[in-house]
PDB file of N, CA and C in Angstrom:
ATOM      1  N   UNK A   1     -44.362 140.484  97.827  1.00 50.00           N
ATOM      2  CA  UNK A   1     -44.533 141.124  99.075  1.00 50.00           C
ATOM      3  C   UNK A   1     -44.813 142.586  98.826  1.00 50.00           C
ATOM      4  N   UNK A   2     -45.827 143.151  99.575  1.00 59.00           N
ATOM      5  CA  UNK A   2     -46.212 144.559  99.375  1.00 59.00           C
ATOM      6  C   UNK A   2     -45.144 145.489 100.057  1.00 59.00           C
ATOM      7  N   UNK A   3     -45.089 146.664  99.572  1.00 54.00           N
ATOM      8  CA  UNK A   3     -44.180 147.676 100.153  1.00 54.00           C
ATOM      9  C   UNK A   3     -44.443 147.886 101.641  1.00 54.00           C
ATOM     10  N   UNK A   4     -45.692 147.954 102.039  1.00 54.00           N
ATOM     11  CA  UNK A   4     -46.060 148.189 103.438  1.00 54.00           C
ATOM     12  C   UNK A   4     -45.526 147.014 104.259  1.00 54.00           C
ATOM     13  N   UNK A   5     -45.721 145.794 103.808  1.00 57.00           N
ATOM     14  CA  UNK A   5     -45.238 144.626 104.653  1.00 57.00           C
ATOM     15  C   UNK A   5     -43.723 144.560 104.660  1.00 57.00           C
ATOM     16  N   UNK A   6     -43.064 144.941 103.528  1.00 57.00           N
ATOM     17  CA  UNK A   6     -41.641 144.956 103.536  1.00 57.00           C
ATOM     18  C   UNK A   6     -41.035 145.952 104.523  1.00 57.00           C
ATOM     19  N   UNK A   7     -41.551 147.193 104.531  1.00 50.00           N
ATOM     20  CA  UNK A   7     -41.070 148.158 105.432  1.00 50.00           C
ATOM     21  C   UNK A   7     -41.427 147.830 106.865  1.00 50.00           C
ATOM     22  N   UNK A   8     -42.641 147.362 107.084  1.00 50.00           N
ATOM     23  CA  UNK A   8     -43.025 146.938 108.439  1.00 50.00           C
ATOM     24  C   UNK A   8     -42.085 145.801 108.988  1.00 50.00           C
ATOM     25  N   UNK A   9     -41.801 144.854 108.104  1.00 52.00           N
ATOM     26  CA  UNK A   9     -40.879 143.820 108.524  1.00 52.00           C
ATOM     27  C   UNK A   9     -39.500 144.290 108.840  1.00 52.00           C
ATOM     28  N   UNK A  10     -38.968 145.200 108.078  1.00 49.00           N
ATOM     29  CA  UNK A  10     -37.702 145.813 108.311  1.00 49.00           C
ATOM     30  C   UNK A  10     -37.667 146.569 109.655  1.00 49.00           C
ATOM     31  N   UNK A  11     -38.739 147.235 109.994  1.00 45.00           N
ATOM     32  CA  UNK A  11     -38.793 147.976 111.234  1.00 45.00           C
ATOM     33  C   UNK A  11     -39.166 147.103 112.380  1.00 45.00           C
ATOM     34  N   UNK A  12     -39.653 145.891 112.086  1.00 42.00           N
ATOM     35  CA  UNK A  12     -40.092 144.960 113.123  1.00 42.00           C
ATOM     36  C   UNK A  12     -41.207 145.425 114.028  1.00 42.00           C
ATOM     37  N   UNK A  13     -42.132 146.215 113.458  1.00 38.00           N
ATOM     38  CA  UNK A  13     -43.371 146.567 114.093  1.00 38.00           C
ATOM     39  C   UNK A  13     -44.339 147.011 113.040  1.00 38.00           C
ATOM     40  N   UNK A  14     -45.594 147.221 113.494  1.00 34.00           N
ATOM     41  CA  UNK A  14     -46.705 147.569 112.554  1.00 34.00           C
ATOM     42  C   UNK A  14     -46.714 149.021 112.393  1.00 34.00           C
ATOM     43  N   UNK A  15     -46.859 149.425 111.102  1.00 36.00           N
ATOM     44  CA  UNK A  15     -46.958 150.864 110.731  1.00 36.00           C
ATOM     45  C   UNK A  15     -48.369 151.035 110.129  1.00 36.00           C
ATOM     46  N   UNK A  16     -49.324 151.399 110.949  1.00 40.00           N
ATOM     47  CA  UNK A  16     -50.664 151.579 110.467  1.00 40.00           C
ATOM     48  C   UNK A  16     -50.857 152.632 109.437  1.00 40.00           C
ATOM     49  N   UNK A  17     -50.044 153.658 109.478  1.00 42.00           N
ATOM     50  CA  UNK A  17     -50.245 154.786 108.552  1.00 42.00           C
ATOM     51  C   UNK A  17     -49.530 154.713 107.252  1.00 42.00           C
ATOM     52  N   UNK A  18     -48.797 153.663 107.005  1.00 44.00           N
ATOM     53  CA  UNK A  18     -48.050 153.572 105.733  1.00 44.00           C
ATOM     54  C   UNK A  18     -48.852 153.692 104.544  1.00 44.00           C
ATOM     55  N   UNK A  19     -50.089 153.193 104.500  1.00 49.00           N
ATOM     56  CA  UNK A  19     -50.935 153.256 103.286  1.00 49.00           C
ATOM     57  C   UNK A  19     -51.586 154.586 103.212  1.00 49.00           C
ATOM     58  N   UNK A  20     -51.578 155.399 104.191  1.00 58.00           N
ATOM     59  CA  UNK A  20     -52.234 156.742 104.213  1.00 58.00           C
ATOM     60  C   UNK A  20     -51.162 157.784 103.880  1.00 58.00           C
ATOM     61  N   UNK A  21     -50.847 157.894 102.639  1.00 80.00           N
ATOM     62  CA  UNK A  21     -49.659 158.640 102.218  1.00 80.00           C
ATOM     63  C   UNK A  21     -49.822 160.096 102.548  1.00 80.00           C
ATOM     64  N   UNK A  22     -48.784 160.732 103.180  1.00 87.00           N
ATOM     65  CA  UNK A  22     -48.568 162.107 103.303  1.00 87.00           C
ATOM     66  C   UNK A  22     -47.110 162.364 103.383  1.00 87.00           C
ATOM     67  N   UNK A  23     -46.656 163.504 103.023  1.00 90.00           N
ATOM     68  CA  UNK A  23     -45.281 163.876 102.994  1.00 90.00           C
ATOM     69  C   UNK A  23     -45.165 165.347 103.485  1.00 90.00           C
ATOM     70  N   UNK A  24     -44.175 165.550 104.334  1.00 91.00           N
ATOM     71  CA  UNK A  24     -43.904 166.930 104.807  1.00 91.00           C
ATOM     72  C   UNK A  24     -42.428 167.275 104.518  1.00 91.00           C
ATOM     73  N   UNK A  25     -42.233 168.354 103.741  1.00 91.00           N
ATOM     74  CA  UNK A  25     -40.878 168.855 103.382  1.00 91.00           C
ATOM     75  C   UNK A  25     -40.703 170.179 104.068  1.00 91.00           C
ATOM     76  N   UNK A  26     -39.575 170.321 104.735  1.00 90.00           N
ATOM     77  CA  UNK A  26     -39.306 171.547 105.456  1.00 90.00           C
ATOM     78  C   UNK A  26     -38.120 172.283 104.782  1.00 90.00           C
ATOM     79  N   UNK A  27     -38.259 173.536 104.529  1.00 88.00           N
ATOM     80  CA  UNK A  27     -37.212 174.358 103.979  1.00 88.00           C
ATOM     81  C   UNK A  27     -37.025 175.568 104.819  1.00 88.00           C
ATOM     82  N   UNK A  28     -36.147 176.416 104.431  1.00 89.00           N
ATOM     83  CA  UNK A  28     -35.914 177.660 105.138  1.00 89.00           C
ATOM     84  C   UNK A  28     -37.039 178.618 104.857  1.00 89.00           C
ATOM     85  N   UNK A  29     -37.890 178.856 105.856  1.00 90.00           N
ATOM     86  CA  UNK A  29     -39.007 179.783 105.708  1.00 90.00           C
ATOM     87  C   UNK A  29     -40.263 179.236 105.066  1.00 90.00           C
ATOM     88  N   UNK A  30     -40.297 177.916 104.814  1.00 91.00           N
ATOM     89  CA  UNK A  30     -41.494 177.325 104.291  1.00 91.00           C
ATOM     90  C   UNK A  30     -41.572 175.845 104.611  1.00 91.00           C
ATOM     91  N   UNK A  31     -42.776 175.283 104.500  1.00 93.00           N
ATOM     92  CA  UNK A  31     -43.067 173.872 104.705  1.00 93.00           C
ATOM     93  C   UNK A  31     -44.091 173.434 103.600  1.00 93.00           C
ATOM     94  N   UNK A  32     -43.941 172.280 103.098  1.00 93.00           N
ATOM     95  CA  UNK A  32     -44.906 171.716 102.052  1.00 93.00           C
ATOM     96  C   UNK A  32     -45.523 170.455 102.658  1.00 93.00           C
ATOM     97  N   UNK A  33     -46.838 170.337 102.613  1.00 92.00           N
ATOM     98  CA  UNK A  33     -47.603 169.187 103.035  1.00 92.00           C
ATOM     99  C   UNK A  33     -48.240 168.599 101.841  1.00 92.00           C
ATOM    100  N   UNK A  34     -47.866 167.359 101.439  1.00 91.00           N
ATOM    101  CA  UNK A  34     -48.473 166.657 100.325  1.00 91.00           C
ATOM    102  C   UNK A  34     -49.402 165.638 100.890  1.00 91.00           C
ATOM    103  N   UNK A  35     -50.541 165.460 100.232  1.00 90.00           N
ATOM    104  CA  UNK A  35     -51.491 164.425 100.606  1.00 90.00           C
ATOM    105  C   UNK A  35     -52.466 164.913 101.776  1.00 90.00           C
ATOM    106  N   UNK A  36     -52.600 166.198 101.913  1.00 92.00           N
ATOM    107  CA  UNK A  36     -53.530 166.736 102.993  1.00 92.00           C
ATOM    108  C   UNK A  36     -54.993 166.635 102.547  1.00 92.00           C
ATOM    109  N   UNK A  37     -55.850 166.787 103.558  1.00 92.00           N
ATOM    110  CA  UNK A  37     -57.304 166.666 103.328  1.00 92.00           C
ATOM    111  C   UNK A  37     -58.036 167.961 103.695  1.00 92.00           C
ATOM    112  N   UNK A  38     -57.262 169.012 103.918  1.00 92.00           N
ATOM    113  CA  UNK A  38     -57.904 170.301 104.198  1.00 92.00           C
ATOM    114  C   UNK A  38     -57.281 170.992 105.453  1.00 92.00           C
ATOM    115  N   UNK A  39     -57.650 172.246 105.710  1.00 94.00           N
ATOM    116  CA  UNK A  39     -57.156 173.026 106.769  1.00 94.00           C
ATOM    117  C   UNK A  39     -58.206 173.033 107.845  1.00 94.00           C
ATOM    118  N   UNK A  40     -57.810 172.642 109.062  1.00 94.00           N
ATOM    119  CA  UNK A  40     -58.736 172.605 110.246  1.00 94.00           C
ATOM    120  C   UNK A  40     -58.747 173.903 110.991  1.00 94.00           C
ATOM    121  N   UNK A  41     -57.550 174.498 111.198  1.00 94.00           N
ATOM    122  CA  UNK A  41     -57.423 175.666 112.000  1.00 94.00           C
ATOM    123  C   UNK A  41     -56.265 176.497 111.458  1.00 94.00           C
ATOM    124  N   UNK A  42     -56.401 177.845 111.431  1.00 94.00           N
ATOM    125  CA  UNK A  42     -55.361 178.641 110.837  1.00 94.00           C
ATOM    126  C   UNK A  42     -55.283 180.001 111.587  1.00 94.00           C
ATOM    127  N   UNK A  43     -54.141 180.346 112.087  1.00 95.00           N
ATOM    128  CA  UNK A  43     -53.856 181.789 112.504  1.00 95.00           C
ATOM    129  C   UNK A  43     -52.321 181.945 112.334  1.00 95.00           C
ATOM    130  N   UNK A  44     -51.783 183.066 112.673  1.00 95.00           N
ATOM    131  CA  UNK A  44     -50.403 183.329 112.388  1.00 95.00           C
ATOM    132  C   UNK A  44     -49.401 182.563 113.343  1.00 95.00           C
ATOM    133  N   UNK A  45     -49.903 181.923 114.309  1.00 97.00           N
ATOM    134  CA  UNK A  45     -49.004 181.164 115.231  1.00 97.00           C
ATOM    135  C   UNK A  45     -49.268 179.618 115.169  1.00 97.00           C
ATOM    136  N   UNK A  46     -50.340 179.167 114.515  1.00 97.00           N
ATOM    137  CA  UNK A  46     -50.676 177.772 114.467  1.00 97.00           C
ATOM    138  C   UNK A  46     -51.504 177.459 113.232  1.00 97.00           C
ATOM    139  N   UNK A  47     -51.131 176.360 112.606  1.00 96.00           N
ATOM    140  CA  UNK A  47     -51.941 175.881 111.450  1.00 96.00           C
ATOM    141  C   UNK A  47     -52.090 174.365 111.671  1.00 96.00           C
ATOM    142  N   UNK A  48     -53.372 173.896 111.669  1.00 96.00           N
ATOM    143  CA  UNK A  48     -53.647 172.494 111.796  1.00 96.00           C
ATOM    144  C   UNK A  48     -54.166 172.033 110.437  1.00 96.00           C
ATOM    145  N   UNK A  49     -53.540 170.929 109.971  1.00 94.00           N
ATOM    146  CA  UNK A  49     -53.860 170.363 108.619  1.00 94.00           C
ATOM    147  C   UNK A  49     -54.389 168.965 108.782  1.00 94.00           C
ATOM    148  N   UNK A  50     -55.546 168.661 108.278  1.00 93.00           N
ATOM    149  CA  UNK A  50     -56.161 167.348 108.269  1.00 93.00           C
ATOM    150  C   UNK A  50     -55.438 166.428 107.316  1.00 93.00           C
ATOM    151  N   UNK A  51     -55.159 165.203 107.813  1.00 90.00           N
ATOM    152  CA  UNK A  51     -54.583 164.137 106.973  1.00 90.00           C
ATOM    153  C   UNK A  51     -55.678 163.102 106.791  1.00 90.00           C
ATOM    154  N   UNK A  52     -55.412 162.094 106.061  1.00 86.00           N
ATOM    155  CA  UNK A  52     -56.390 160.952 105.910  1.00 86.00           C
ATOM    156  C   UNK A  52     -56.713 160.341 107.209  1.00 86.00           C
ATOM    157  N   UNK A  53     -55.695 160.214 108.025  1.00 85.00           N
ATOM    158  CA  UNK A  53     -55.866 159.674 109.433  1.00 85.00           C
ATOM    159  C   UNK A  53     -55.151 160.680 110.353  1.00 85.00           C
ATOM    160  N   UNK A  54     -55.928 161.455 111.098  1.00 90.00           N
ATOM    161  CA  UNK A  54     -55.281 162.390 112.060  1.00 90.00           C
ATOM    162  C   UNK A  54     -55.017 163.749 111.508  1.00 90.00           C
ATOM    163  N   UNK A  55     -54.122 164.427 112.087  1.00 92.00           N
ATOM    164  CA  UNK A  55     -53.713 165.750 111.658  1.00 92.00           C
ATOM    165  C   UNK A  55     -52.286 166.096 112.035  1.00 92.00           C
ATOM    166  N   UNK A  56     -51.791 167.132 111.407  1.00 92.00           N
ATOM    167  CA  UNK A  56     -50.493 167.677 111.777  1.00 92.00           C
ATOM    168  C   UNK A  56     -50.662 169.140 112.150  1.00 92.00           C
ATOM    169  N   UNK A  57     -49.937 169.560 113.206  1.00 96.00           N
ATOM    170  CA  UNK A  57     -50.069 170.942 113.639  1.00 96.00           C
ATOM    171  C   UNK A  57     -48.706 171.607 113.560  1.00 96.00           C
ATOM    172  N   UNK A  58     -48.698 172.752 112.914  1.00 96.00           N
ATOM    173  CA  UNK A  58     -47.422 173.594 112.745  1.00 96.00           C
ATOM    174  C   UNK A  58     -47.616 174.753 113.713  1.00 96.00           C
ATOM    175  N   UNK A  59     -46.650 174.919 114.597  1.00 97.00           N
ATOM    176  CA  UNK A  59     -46.619 176.051 115.499  1.00 97.00           C
ATOM    177  C   UNK A  59     -45.417 176.879 115.149  1.00 97.00           C
ATOM    178  N   UNK A  60     -45.553 178.164 115.193  1.00 96.00           N
ATOM    179  CA  UNK A  60     -44.452 179.069 114.879  1.00 96.00           C
ATOM    180  C   UNK A  60     -44.796 180.562 114.911  1.00 96.00           C
ATOM    181  N   UNK A  61     -44.039 181.289 114.124  1.00 96.00           N
ATOM    182  CA  UNK A  61     -44.284 182.754 114.026  1.00 96.00           C
ATOM    183  C   UNK A  61     -44.528 183.175 112.563  1.00 96.00           C
ATOM    184  N   UNK A  62     -45.440 184.097 112.399  1.00 96.00           N
ATOM    185  CA  UNK A  62     -45.783 184.654 111.112  1.00 96.00           C
ATOM    186  C   UNK A  62     -46.114 183.574 110.086  1.00 96.00           C
ATOM    187  N   UNK A  63     -46.891 182.608 110.493  1.00 96.00           N
ATOM    188  CA  UNK A  63     -47.284 181.539 109.612  1.00 96.00           C
ATOM    189  C   UNK A  63     -48.363 182.047 108.631  1.00 96.00           C
ATOM    190  N   UNK A  64     -48.254 181.623 107.414  1.00 95.00           N
ATOM    191  CA  UNK A  64     -49.182 182.014 106.400  1.00 95.00           C
ATOM    192  C   UNK A  64     -49.330 180.913 105.317  1.00 95.00           C
ATOM    193  N   UNK A  65     -50.493 180.759 104.770  1.00 95.00           N
ATOM    194  CA  UNK A  65     -50.696 179.780 103.723  1.00 95.00           C
ATOM    195  C   UNK A  65     -50.408 180.454 102.405  1.00 95.00           C
ATOM    196  N   UNK A  66     -49.266 180.079 101.786  1.00 94.00           N
ATOM    197  CA  UNK A  66     -48.842 180.636 100.570  1.00 94.00           C
ATOM    198  C   UNK A  66     -49.590 180.031  99.353  1.00 94.00           C
ATOM    199  N   UNK A  67     -49.918 178.754  99.436  1.00 92.00           N
ATOM    200  CA  UNK A  67     -50.586 178.092  98.371  1.00 92.00           C
ATOM    201  C   UNK A  67     -51.362 176.857  98.903  1.00 92.00           C
ATOM    202  N   UNK A  68     -52.550 176.668  98.376  1.00 91.00           N
ATOM    203  CA  UNK A  68     -53.302 175.535  98.798  1.00 91.00           C
ATOM    204  C   UNK A  68     -53.968 174.925  97.514  1.00 91.00           C
ATOM    205  N   UNK A  69     -53.569 173.771  97.210  1.00 89.00           N
ATOM    206  CA  UNK A  69     -54.111 173.006  96.093  1.00 89.00           C
ATOM    207  C   UNK A  69     -54.765 171.730  96.628  1.00 89.00           C
ATOM    208  N   UNK A  70     -55.354 170.949  95.747  1.00 84.00           N
ATOM    209  CA  UNK A  70     -56.138 169.785  96.242  1.00 84.00           C
ATOM    210  C   UNK A  70     -55.302 168.785  97.060  1.00 84.00           C
ATOM    211  N   UNK A  71     -54.059 168.623  96.705  1.00 84.00           N
ATOM    212  CA  UNK A  71     -53.187 167.631  97.421  1.00 84.00           C
ATOM    213  C   UNK A  71     -51.926 168.228  98.036  1.00 84.00           C
ATOM    214  N   UNK A  72     -51.657 169.543  97.778  1.00 92.00           N
ATOM    215  CA  UNK A  72     -50.398 170.138  98.264  1.00 92.00           C
ATOM    216  C   UNK A  72     -50.712 171.495  98.947  1.00 92.00           C
ATOM    217  N   UNK A  73     -50.089 171.675 100.060  1.00 94.00           N
ATOM    218  CA  UNK A  73     -50.241 172.927 100.823  1.00 94.00           C
ATOM    219  C   UNK A  73     -48.884 173.481 101.204  1.00 94.00           C
ATOM    220  N   UNK A  74     -48.665 174.780 100.911  1.00 95.00           N
ATOM    221  CA  UNK A  74     -47.403 175.426 101.227  1.00 95.00           C
ATOM    222  C   UNK A  74     -47.625 176.421 102.325  1.00 95.00           C
ATOM    223  N   UNK A  75     -46.886 176.300 103.390  1.00 95.00           N
ATOM    224  CA  UNK A  75     -46.957 177.126 104.524  1.00 95.00           C
ATOM    225  C   UNK A  75     -45.671 178.022 104.600  1.00 95.00           C
ATOM    226  N   UNK A  76     -45.799 179.328 104.698  1.00 96.00           N
ATOM    227  CA  UNK A  76     -44.643 180.169 104.845  1.00 96.00           C
ATOM    228  C   UNK A  76     -44.598 180.679 106.301  1.00 96.00           C
ATOM    229  N   UNK A  77     -43.328 181.005 106.750  1.00 95.00           N
ATOM    230  CA  UNK A  77     -43.163 181.497 108.070  1.00 95.00           C
ATOM    231  C   UNK A  77     -42.154 180.647 108.824  1.00 95.00           C
ATOM    232  N   UNK A  78     -41.926 181.020 110.080  1.00 94.00           N
ATOM    233  CA  UNK A  78     -40.903 180.381 110.877  1.00 94.00           C
ATOM    234  C   UNK A  78     -41.633 179.254 111.678  1.00 94.00           C
ATOM    235  N   UNK A  79     -41.430 177.980 111.270  1.00 94.00           N
ATOM    236  CA  UNK A  79     -42.007 176.877 111.952  1.00 94.00           C
ATOM    237  C   UNK A  79     -41.057 176.465 113.097  1.00 94.00           C
ATOM    238  N   UNK A  80     -41.667 176.462 114.329  1.00 94.00           N
ATOM    239  CA  UNK A  80     -40.853 176.175 115.506  1.00 94.00           C
ATOM    240  C   UNK A  80     -41.055 174.797 116.030  1.00 94.00           C
ATOM    241  N   UNK A  81     -42.292 174.217 115.749  1.00 94.00           N
ATOM    242  CA  UNK A  81     -42.661 172.891 116.272  1.00 94.00           C
ATOM    243  C   UNK A  81     -43.732 172.291 115.347  1.00 94.00           C
ATOM    244  N   UNK A  82     -43.597 170.932 115.134  1.00 93.00           N
ATOM    245  CA  UNK A  82     -44.582 170.192 114.353  1.00 93.00           C
ATOM    246  C   UNK A  82     -44.992 169.049 115.291  1.00 93.00           C
ATOM    247  N   UNK A  83     -46.344 168.851 115.408  1.00 92.00           N
ATOM    248  CA  UNK A  83     -46.820 167.734 116.187  1.00 92.00           C
ATOM    249  C   UNK A  83     -47.901 167.016 115.393  1.00 92.00           C
ATOM    250  N   UNK A  84     -47.974 165.686 115.627  1.00 90.00           N
ATOM    251  CA  UNK A  84     -48.959 164.858 114.952  1.00 90.00           C
ATOM    252  C   UNK A  84     -49.997 164.369 115.986  1.00 90.00           C
ATOM    253  N   UNK A  85     -51.297 164.355 115.523  1.00 88.00           N
ATOM    254  CA  UNK A  85     -52.382 163.919 116.381  1.00 88.00           C
ATOM    255  C   UNK A  85     -53.138 162.831 115.689  1.00 88.00           C
ATOM    256  N   UNK A  86     -53.171 161.621 116.220  1.00 84.00           N
ATOM    257  CA  UNK A  86     -53.953 160.542 115.700  1.00 84.00           C
ATOM    258  C   UNK A  86     -53.456 159.946 114.407  1.00 84.00           C
ATOM    259  N   UNK A  87     -52.229 160.165 114.059  1.00 77.00           N
ATOM    260  CA  UNK A  87     -51.708 159.731 112.768  1.00 77.00           C
ATOM    261  C   UNK A  87     -51.341 158.247 112.825  1.00 77.00           C
ATOM    262  N   UNK A  88     -50.616 157.783 113.794  1.00 67.00           N
ATOM    263  CA  UNK A  88     -50.272 156.423 113.886  1.00 67.00           C
ATOM    264  C   UNK A  88     -50.791 155.832 115.231  1.00 67.00           C
ATOM    265  N   UNK A  89     -51.260 154.556 115.171  1.00 58.00           N
ATOM    266  CA  UNK A  89     -51.679 153.862 116.358  1.00 58.00           C
ATOM    267  C   UNK A  89     -50.522 153.077 116.886  1.00 58.00           C
ATOM    268  N   UNK A  90     -50.258 153.110 118.152  1.00 52.00           N
ATOM    269  CA  UNK A  90     -49.135 152.351 118.724  1.00 52.00           C
ATOM    270  C   UNK A  90     -49.580 150.966 119.184  1.00 52.00           C
TER     271      UNK A  90
END
């Protein structure tokens, strides 16, 4: 049994995004996005990051991109809200 099927079975619903790996880690004053596909929009109050399917938007104060590598993005600043657009189909 595949990992996706096992997790989907345990949650008793379909998780379309399971195979599209991304991870977001939040710390004090920073956030790390692994598995990103680029930066869509950036200013000091909002950063939109493209994922394989959809995007994630960080809203906050004094946001800055501290590091951007091919698969990992580090955002500094005070993150007040995170929202996902088009990541999972219901």
